[in-house]
Amino acid sequence: MTTEVGTDVQKARALLERGLLVSIPTETVYGLAANAYDRTAVVKIFEVKARPSFDPLIVHSNSVDRIREFVEEIPTWAEPLVERFWPGPLTLVLRKKSIIPDIVTSGFETVGVRIPRHPLTLDLLEGLTVPLAAPSANPFGYISPTTAQHVQDQLDGRISYILDGGACEVGVESTIVGEVEGVPTILRVGGVGFEAIRALVPDVVMKSGKATSTMMPGSLPSHYAPRTRLVIGSPDFGKYAPEEIGCLAFTAVNQKIPIAHQEVLSMKGDLTEAASRLFHAMRELDKLGLRVIYAERVPDLGIGLAINDRLERASFHAA
Ligand code: TXA
Ligand code: MG
């Protein structure tokens, strides 16, 4: 059985209204969407992704007015972010109304919400009377998809339709901001840079560093990982032969390693371009069946923070 890939928004809408799953394009990564108000439909998302039920989903809508139907309030500190970044790669964690089933939020009183910036998906949402719950459309723990082909490679036959909106423009997931003990806090770095958020919310803080048991799986260390071992740093030729090594480089190839085993994220050193290519490059290297992939960190600026964060998670291999 193969899942149809196409650009038929009406078809996607009809399937979602029937409680089925459709993969949708966004500017960040492809999502795996279901009617957020339909518990039975949402359960299917967790099944198809093999996602643990304690990992909450993000709810997508196309307007702030509609978002008010399912969140208690948009706090004052968040207003300038809404104004500036929606539609766009920003998720706000807000107090939910009871219309959002508990399964969507894994029992939390809050819900992650965003307005994605993709014309097909905005068109789709416009004609729906319900919002869409949608995590990234990858099996749990694997790299997020940034093309319709990536989704089909992994979820073929298991979902009803893939709405093809081309390659994702941003390429890493949204930045998530919520309140922790009353303080606006960046819970996950992503498509909107820390500096850009702090310019509008001066007292925002970055969620403190390393994994704890109370963290969301989206922030667990071993996440977004390829199958091949990924190491951050320069190749160790004492440990591996050049032919066994892949390179995920920022601007330049390594002369000692076969060129076919290398992906350069941005020859001109542009972080935005690098982010848009990151997950595709990881997937391409992962297909080669090498022993190890060496990845180079990028500058910790703007979206570079999100690139380094995803590299770190991809490099974490449980013992
Ligand atoms: O760019 C994105 O955000 C993409 C596209 C499809 O919108 N979605 C995405 O969803 O990355 P997902 O499911 O892969 O990551 C969702 C993460 C969760 O793992 C969790 O860390 C956080 O969002 N999250 C969702 N609801 C939350 C809540 N109520 N409280 C705290 N964190 C929440
Ligand atoms: Mg995900």
CSV table of C-alpha atoms and ligand atoms in Angstrom, one decimal:
chain,number,residue,atom,x,y,z
A,1,MET,CA,0.0,0.0,0.0
A,2,THR,CA,1.3,3.4,-0.9
A,3,THR,CA,0.3,6.7,0.5
A,4,GLU,CA,-0.6,9.3,-2.2
A,5,VAL,CA,1.5,12.4,-2.3
A,6,GLY,CA,-0.1,15.5,-3.9
A,7,THR,CA,-1.2,19.1,-3.6
A,8,ASP,CA,-4.9,18.6,-3.2
A,9,VAL,CA,-5.9,20.7,-0.2
A,10,GLN,CA,-9.6,19.8,-0.5
A,11,LYS,CA,-8.7,16.1,-0.4
A,12,ALA,CA,-6.5,16.6,2.6
A,13,ARG,CA,-9.2,18.6,4.4
A,14,ALA,CA,-11.9,15.9,3.7
A,15,LEU,CA,-9.6,13.1,5.1
A,16,LEU,CA,-8.8,15.2,8.2
A,17,GLU,CA,-12.6,15.8,8.7
A,18,ARG,CA,-13.1,12.0,8.7
A,19,GLY,CA,-10.6,11.6,11.5
A,20,LEU,CA,-7.7,10.4,9.3
A,21,LEU,CA,-4.0,11.4,9.3
A,22,VAL,CA,-2.5,13.7,6.7
A,23,SER,CA,1.1,14.9,6.6
A,24,ILE,CA,1.2,18.6,6.1
A,25,PRO,CA,4.1,20.9,5.0
A,26,THR,CA,5.1,23.8,7.3
A,27,GLU,CA,8.0,26.2,7.0
A,28,THR,CA,9.9,24.3,9.7
A,29,VAL,CA,9.4,20.5,9.1
A,30,TYR,CA,6.6,18.3,7.8
A,31,GLY,CA,3.9,17.6,10.4
A,32,LEU,CA,1.7,14.5,10.9
A,33,ALA,CA,-1.7,16.1,11.4
A,34,ALA,CA,-5.1,15.1,12.9
A,35,ASN,CA,-8.2,16.9,14.1
A,36,ALA,CA,-7.0,18.2,17.5
A,37,TYR,CA,-10.5,18.0,18.9
A,38,ASP,CA,-10.9,14.3,18.0
A,39,ARG,CA,-9.4,12.0,20.6
A,40,THR,CA,-9.6,8.9,18.4
A,41,ALA,CA,-7.8,10.7,15.5
A,42,VAL,CA,-5.1,12.0,17.8
A,43,VAL,CA,-4.4,8.5,19.3
A,44,LYS,CA,-3.5,7.4,15.7
A,45,ILE,CA,-0.7,9.9,15.6
A,46,PHE,CA,0.9,8.4,18.7
A,47,GLU,CA,0.5,4.9,17.2
A,48,VAL,CA,2.0,5.7,13.8
A,49,LYS,CA,5.0,7.5,15.3
A,50,ALA,CA,5.5,5.0,18.1
A,51,ARG,CA,5.5,8.2,20.2
A,52,PRO,CA,5.3,7.8,24.0
A,53,SER,CA,2.0,9.2,25.4
A,54,PHE,CA,3.9,11.6,27.7
A,55,ASP,CA,5.2,13.6,24.8
A,56,PRO,CA,2.7,16.4,24.1
A,57,LEU,CA,1.7,17.6,20.6
A,58,ILE,CA,1.7,21.1,19.1
A,59,VAL,CA,-1.7,22.4,17.9
A,60,HIS,CA,-1.7,24.4,14.6
A,61,SER,CA,-4.2,27.1,13.6
A,62,ASN,CA,-4.4,29.8,11.1
A,63,SER,CA,-5.6,32.7,13.2
A,64,VAL,CA,-5.2,34.2,16.7
A,65,ASP,CA,-9.0,34.5,17.0
A,66,ARG,CA,-9.3,30.8,16.4
A,67,ILE,CA,-6.6,30.1,18.9
A,68,ARG,CA,-8.6,31.9,21.5
A,69,GLU,CA,-11.3,29.3,21.2
A,70,PHE,CA,-9.0,26.7,22.8
A,71,VAL,CA,-6.5,28.7,25.0
A,72,GLU,CA,-7.4,30.6,28.2
A,73,GLU,CA,-5.3,33.6,27.4
A,74,ILE,CA,-2.4,35.0,25.6
A,75,PRO,CA,-0.2,36.6,28.3
A,76,THR,CA,1.0,40.2,27.8
A,77,TRP,CA,4.6,39.2,27.5
A,78,ALA,CA,3.7,37.0,24.5
A,79,GLU,CA,1.7,39.6,22.6
A,80,PRO,CA,4.7,41.1,20.8
A,81,LEU,CA,5.9,37.6,19.8
A,82,VAL,CA,2.5,36.8,18.3
A,83,GLU,CA,2.5,40.1,16.4
A,84,ARG,CA,6.1,39.6,15.1
A,85,PHE,CA,6.5,35.9,14.5
A,86,TRP,CA,3.0,34.4,13.6
A,87,PRO,CA,2.7,32.9,11.0
A,88,GLY,CA,6.2,31.5,11.6
A,89,PRO,CA,8.5,29.1,13.5
A,90,LEU,CA,7.4,30.0,17.0
A,91,THR,CA,5.4,27.8,19.4
A,92,LEU,CA,3.8,29.3,22.5
A,93,VAL,CA,2.9,27.1,25.5
A,94,LEU,CA,-0.4,28.5,26.9
A,95,ARG,CA,-3.1,27.5,29.4
A,96,LYS,CA,-5.6,25.3,27.5
A,97,LYS,CA,-9.3,25.2,27.6
A,98,SER,CA,-11.0,21.8,28.1
A,99,ILE,CA,-12.0,21.5,24.4
A,100,ILE,CA,-8.4,20.3,23.8
A,101,PRO,CA,-8.4,16.6,24.8
A,102,ASP,CA,-5.9,15.6,27.5
A,103,ILE,CA,-4.2,13.2,25.1
A,104,VAL,CA,-3.0,16.1,22.9
A,105,THR,CA,-1.2,17.7,25.9
A,106,SER,CA,-0.2,14.4,27.7
A,107,GLY,CA,-2.3,15.6,30.6
A,108,PHE,CA,-0.7,19.0,31.0
A,109,GLU,CA,-2.9,22.0,31.6
A,110,THR,CA,-1.0,23.9,28.9
A,111,VAL,CA,-1.0,23.4,25.1
A,112,GLY,CA,1.7,24.3,22.6
A,113,VAL,CA,0.3,26.3,19.7
A,114,ARG,CA,1.5,27.9,16.5
A,115,ILE,CA,0.4,29.4,13.2
A,116,PRO,CA,2.7,27.9,10.6
A,117,ARG,CA,3.9,29.9,7.6
A,118,HIS,CA,3.2,27.8,4.6
A,119,PRO,CA,0.6,28.7,2.0
A,120,LEU,CA,-0.9,25.2,1.4
A,121,THR,CA,-1.3,24.5,5.1
A,122,LEU,CA,-2.7,28.0,5.8
A,123,ASP,CA,-5.2,27.3,3.0
A,124,LEU,CA,-6.0,23.9,4.5
A,125,LEU,CA,-6.5,25.4,8.0
A,126,GLU,CA,-8.6,28.3,6.7
A,127,GLY,CA,-11.3,25.9,5.4
A,128,LEU,CA,-11.3,23.6,8.5
A,129,THR,CA,-13.5,24.4,11.6
A,130,VAL,CA,-11.0,22.6,13.9
A,131,PRO,CA,-7.3,23.1,14.7
A,132,LEU,CA,-4.7,20.4,13.8
A,133,ALA,CA,-2.6,18.6,16.3
A,134,ALA,CA,0.7,17.8,14.5
A,135,PRO,CA,4.1,16.6,15.7
A,136,SER,CA,6.9,16.3,13.2
A,137,ALA,CA,6.1,13.5,10.8
A,138,ASN,CA,9.0,11.1,11.7
A,139,PRO,CA,9.1,7.9,13.7
A,140,PHE,CA,9.8,8.8,17.3
A,141,GLY,CA,13.5,9.6,17.9
A,142,TYR,CA,14.4,9.9,14.2
A,143,ILE,CA,15.3,13.0,12.1
A,144,SER,CA,12.4,15.3,11.3
A,145,PRO,CA,11.3,15.3,7.6
A,146,THR,CA,11.8,18.4,5.5
A,147,THR,CA,10.4,17.0,2.2
A,148,ALA,CA,7.3,15.0,1.2
A,149,GLN,CA,9.7,12.3,0.1
A,150,HIS,CA,11.2,12.0,3.6
A,151,VAL,CA,7.7,11.5,5.0
A,152,GLN,CA,6.9,8.8,2.4
A,153,ASP,CA,10.2,7.1,3.0
A,154,GLN,CA,9.2,6.4,6.6
A,155,LEU,CA,5.4,6.5,6.9
A,156,ASP,CA,4.3,5.1,3.5
A,157,GLY,CA,1.1,3.1,3.8
A,158,ARG,CA,0.5,4.2,7.3
A,159,ILE,CA,-1.2,7.5,6.8
A,160,SER,CA,-3.9,8.7,4.4
A,161,TYR,CA,-2.3,11.5,2.4
A,162,ILE,CA,0.9,13.6,2.1
A,163,LEU,CA,0.3,17.2,1.2
A,164,ASP,CA,3.4,18.1,-0.8
A,165,GLY,CA,4.5,21.7,-0.2
A,166,GLY,CA,8.1,21.3,-1.4
A,167,ALA,CA,11.2,21.5,0.7
A,168,CYS,CA,10.7,23.3,4.1
A,169,GLU,CA,12.1,26.8,4.0
A,170,VAL,CA,13.4,26.9,7.6
A,171,GLY,CA,14.4,23.3,8.1
A,172,VAL,CA,14.5,23.0,11.9
A,173,GLU,CA,11.6,22.9,14.3
A,174,SER,CA,9.9,25.9,15.9
A,175,THR,CA,11.3,27.7,18.9
A,176,ILE,CA,9.1,26.9,21.9
A,177,VAL,CA,8.5,29.6,24.5
A,178,GLY,CA,6.4,29.1,27.7
A,179,GLU,CA,6.2,30.2,31.3
A,180,VAL,CA,8.2,28.4,33.9
A,181,GLU,CA,7.4,29.5,37.4
A,182,GLY,CA,6.0,32.7,36.0
A,183,VAL,CA,9.1,33.5,33.9
A,184,PRO,CA,9.0,33.5,30.0
A,185,THR,CA,11.3,30.7,29.1
A,186,ILE,CA,12.7,29.3,25.9
A,187,LEU,CA,11.9,25.5,26.1
A,188,ARG,CA,13.4,24.5,22.8
A,189,VAL,CA,15.6,26.5,20.5
A,190,GLY,CA,14.5,26.6,16.9
A,191,GLY,CA,13.7,28.6,13.8
A,192,VAL,CA,13.5,32.0,15.7
A,193,GLY,CA,16.8,33.0,17.3
A,194,PHE,CA,17.2,33.7,21.0
A,195,GLU,CA,18.3,37.3,20.3
A,196,ALA,CA,15.2,38.0,18.3
A,197,ILE,CA,13.0,36.8,21.1
A,198,ARG,CA,14.9,38.7,23.8
A,199,ALA,CA,14.6,41.9,21.7
A,200,LEU,CA,10.8,41.7,22.3
A,201,VAL,CA,10.7,39.9,25.7
A,202,PRO,CA,13.8,41.3,27.6
A,203,ASP,CA,13.3,39.1,30.7
A,204,VAL,CA,13.1,35.8,28.7
A,205,VAL,CA,15.5,33.1,29.9
A,206,MET,CA,16.8,30.0,28.3
A,207,LYS,CA,15.7,26.8,29.9
A,208,SER,CA,18.7,25.6,31.9
A,209,GLY,CA,20.9,23.1,30.1
A,210,LYS,CA,21.0,19.4,30.5
A,211,ALA,CA,18.4,16.8,30.5
A,212,THR,CA,16.3,16.1,33.6
A,213,SER,CA,13.5,13.6,34.2
A,214,THR,CA,10.9,16.3,34.0
A,215,MET,CA,11.9,17.5,30.5
A,216,MET,CA,9.8,16.9,27.4
A,217,PRO,CA,11.0,14.2,25.0
A,218,GLY,CA,11.4,17.0,22.4
A,219,SER,CA,14.2,18.1,24.7
A,220,LEU,CA,15.6,14.7,25.6
A,221,PRO,CA,19.2,14.3,24.6
A,222,SER,CA,18.8,11.3,22.3
A,223,HIS,CA,16.5,12.8,19.7
A,224,TYR,CA,16.5,13.7,16.0
A,225,ALA,CA,19.2,11.0,15.6
A,226,PRO,CA,20.4,9.2,12.5
A,227,ARG,CA,21.0,5.4,12.7
A,228,THR,CA,24.7,5.9,12.1
A,229,ARG,CA,26.8,7.0,15.0
A,230,LEU,CA,27.3,10.8,14.8
A,231,VAL,CA,30.2,12.5,16.6
A,232,ILE,CA,30.8,16.3,16.9
A,233,GLY,CA,34.4,17.2,16.0
A,234,SER,CA,37.1,16.4,13.5
A,235,PRO,CA,37.6,13.0,12.0
A,236,ASP,CA,39.8,10.5,14.0
A,237,PHE,CA,41.9,8.7,11.5
A,238,GLY,CA,43.4,6.5,14.2
A,239,LYS,CA,40.0,5.0,14.8
A,240,TYR,CA,38.4,4.9,11.4
A,241,ALA,CA,39.6,4.6,7.8
A,242,PRO,CA,38.7,7.5,5.5
A,243,GLU,CA,36.2,5.3,3.6
A,244,GLU,CA,34.3,4.6,6.8
A,245,ILE,CA,33.8,8.2,7.6
A,246,GLY,CA,31.1,10.7,6.6
A,247,CYS,CA,31.3,14.4,7.1
A,248,LEU,CA,28.6,16.9,7.9
A,249,ALA,CA,30.5,20.1,7.3
A,250,PHE,CA,29.5,23.7,7.7
A,251,THR,CA,31.4,25.4,4.9
A,252,ALA,CA,34.1,23.2,3.4
A,253,VAL,CA,34.9,19.6,2.6
A,254,ASN,CA,37.6,17.5,4.2
A,255,GLN,CA,40.3,16.7,1.6
A,256,LYS,CA,41.1,13.3,3.2
A,257,ILE,CA,37.6,11.9,3.0
A,258,PRO,CA,35.8,10.6,-0.2
A,259,ILE,CA,33.7,13.5,-1.5
A,260,ALA,CA,30.6,11.3,-1.9
A,261,HIS,CA,30.6,10.9,1.9
A,262,GLN,CA,30.4,14.6,2.6
A,263,GLU,CA,27.6,17.2,2.9
A,264,VAL,CA,28.4,20.9,3.1
A,265,LEU,CA,25.6,22.9,4.7
A,266,SER,CA,26.5,26.3,3.3
A,267,MET,CA,29.6,27.1,1.3
A,268,LYS,CA,29.1,30.8,2.0
A,269,GLY,CA,28.7,30.2,5.7
A,270,ASP,CA,25.1,31.3,5.8
A,271,LEU,CA,23.3,29.8,8.9
A,272,THR,CA,19.8,30.1,7.4
A,273,GLU,CA,20.9,28.1,4.4
A,274,ALA,CA,22.7,25.6,6.7
A,275,ALA,CA,19.5,25.1,8.8
A,276,SER,CA,17.4,24.5,5.7
A,277,ARG,CA,19.8,21.7,4.6
A,278,LEU,CA,20.6,20.1,7.9
A,279,PHE,CA,18.1,17.3,8.2
A,280,HIS,CA,18.3,16.4,4.5
A,281,ALA,CA,22.1,16.2,4.7
A,282,MET,CA,21.8,14.0,7.8
A,283,ARG,CA,19.5,11.6,6.0
A,284,GLU,CA,21.7,11.4,2.9
A,285,LEU,CA,24.8,10.6,5.1
A,286,ASP,CA,22.7,8.1,7.1
A,287,LYS,CA,21.8,6.2,3.9
A,288,LEU,CA,25.5,5.4,3.1
A,289,GLY,CA,25.9,2.8,5.8
A,290,LEU,CA,29.1,4.3,7.1
A,291,ARG,CA,30.6,3.6,10.5
A,292,VAL,CA,30.6,7.1,11.7
A,293,ILE,CA,29.6,10.7,10.8
A,294,TYR,CA,31.7,13.6,12.0
A,295,ALA,CA,29.7,16.8,12.3
A,296,GLU,CA,31.1,20.3,12.6
A,297,ARG,CA,29.5,22.8,15.0
A,298,VAL,CA,28.3,26.2,13.6
A,299,PRO,CA,28.5,29.6,15.3
A,300,ASP,CA,26.1,29.9,18.2
A,301,LEU,CA,24.2,32.8,16.7
A,302,GLY,CA,20.5,33.1,15.6
A,303,ILE,CA,19.4,29.8,14.1
A,304,GLY,CA,22.9,28.4,14.6
A,305,LEU,CA,21.9,27.6,18.2
A,306,ALA,CA,19.2,25.3,16.9
A,307,ILE,CA,21.6,23.7,14.5
A,308,ASN,CA,24.1,23.0,17.3
A,309,ASP,CA,21.3,21.7,19.5
A,310,ARG,CA,20.1,19.2,16.9
A,311,LEU,CA,23.6,18.1,16.3
A,312,GLU,CA,24.1,17.5,20.0
A,313,ARG,CA,20.9,15.5,20.3
A,314,ALA,CA,21.9,13.5,17.2
A,315,SER,CA,25.3,12.7,18.7
A,316,PHE,CA,23.9,11.4,21.9
A,317,HIS,CA,23.8,7.6,21.8
A,318,ALA,CA,22.5,5.7,24.7
A,319,ALA,CA,25.1,3.3,26.0
B,1,TXA,O1,8.2,23.2,14.0
B,1,TXA,C1,7.6,22.5,14.8
B,1,TXA,O2,7.3,22.8,15.9
B,1,TXA,C2,7.0,21.2,14.2
B,1,TXA,C3,6.0,21.5,13.1
B,1,TXA,C4,5.3,20.3,12.6
B,1,TXA,O3,5.0,22.4,13.7
B,1,TXA,N1,6.5,20.4,15.2
B,1,TXA,C5,7.2,19.7,16.1
B,1,TXA,O4,6.5,18.9,17.0
B,1,TXA,O5,8.4,19.8,16.2
B,1,TXA,P1,7.1,17.8,17.9
B,1,TXA,O6,5.9,17.0,18.3
B,1,TXA,O7,8.1,17.0,17.1
B,1,TXA,O8,7.6,18.5,19.1
B,1,TXA,C6,6.7,19.0,20.1
B,1,TXA,C7,7.4,19.3,21.3
B,1,TXA,C8,7.3,18.3,22.4
B,1,TXA,O9,8.2,17.2,22.3
B,1,TXA,C9,7.5,19.1,23.6
B,1,TXA,O10,8.9,19.3,23.9
B,1,TXA,C10,6.9,20.5,23.2
B,1,TXA,O11,6.8,20.5,21.8
B,1,TXA,N2,5.6,20.7,23.8
B,1,TXA,C11,4.3,20.5,23.2
B,1,TXA,N3,3.4,20.8,24.1
B,1,TXA,C12,3.9,21.2,25.2
B,1,TXA,C13,3.5,21.7,26.5
B,1,TXA,N4,2.1,21.7,26.8
B,1,TXA,N5,4.4,22.0,27.4
B,1,TXA,C14,5.7,21.9,27.2
B,1,TXA,N6,6.2,21.5,26.0
B,1,TXA,C15,5.4,21.2,25.0
B,2,MG,MG,9.6,15.9,16.6
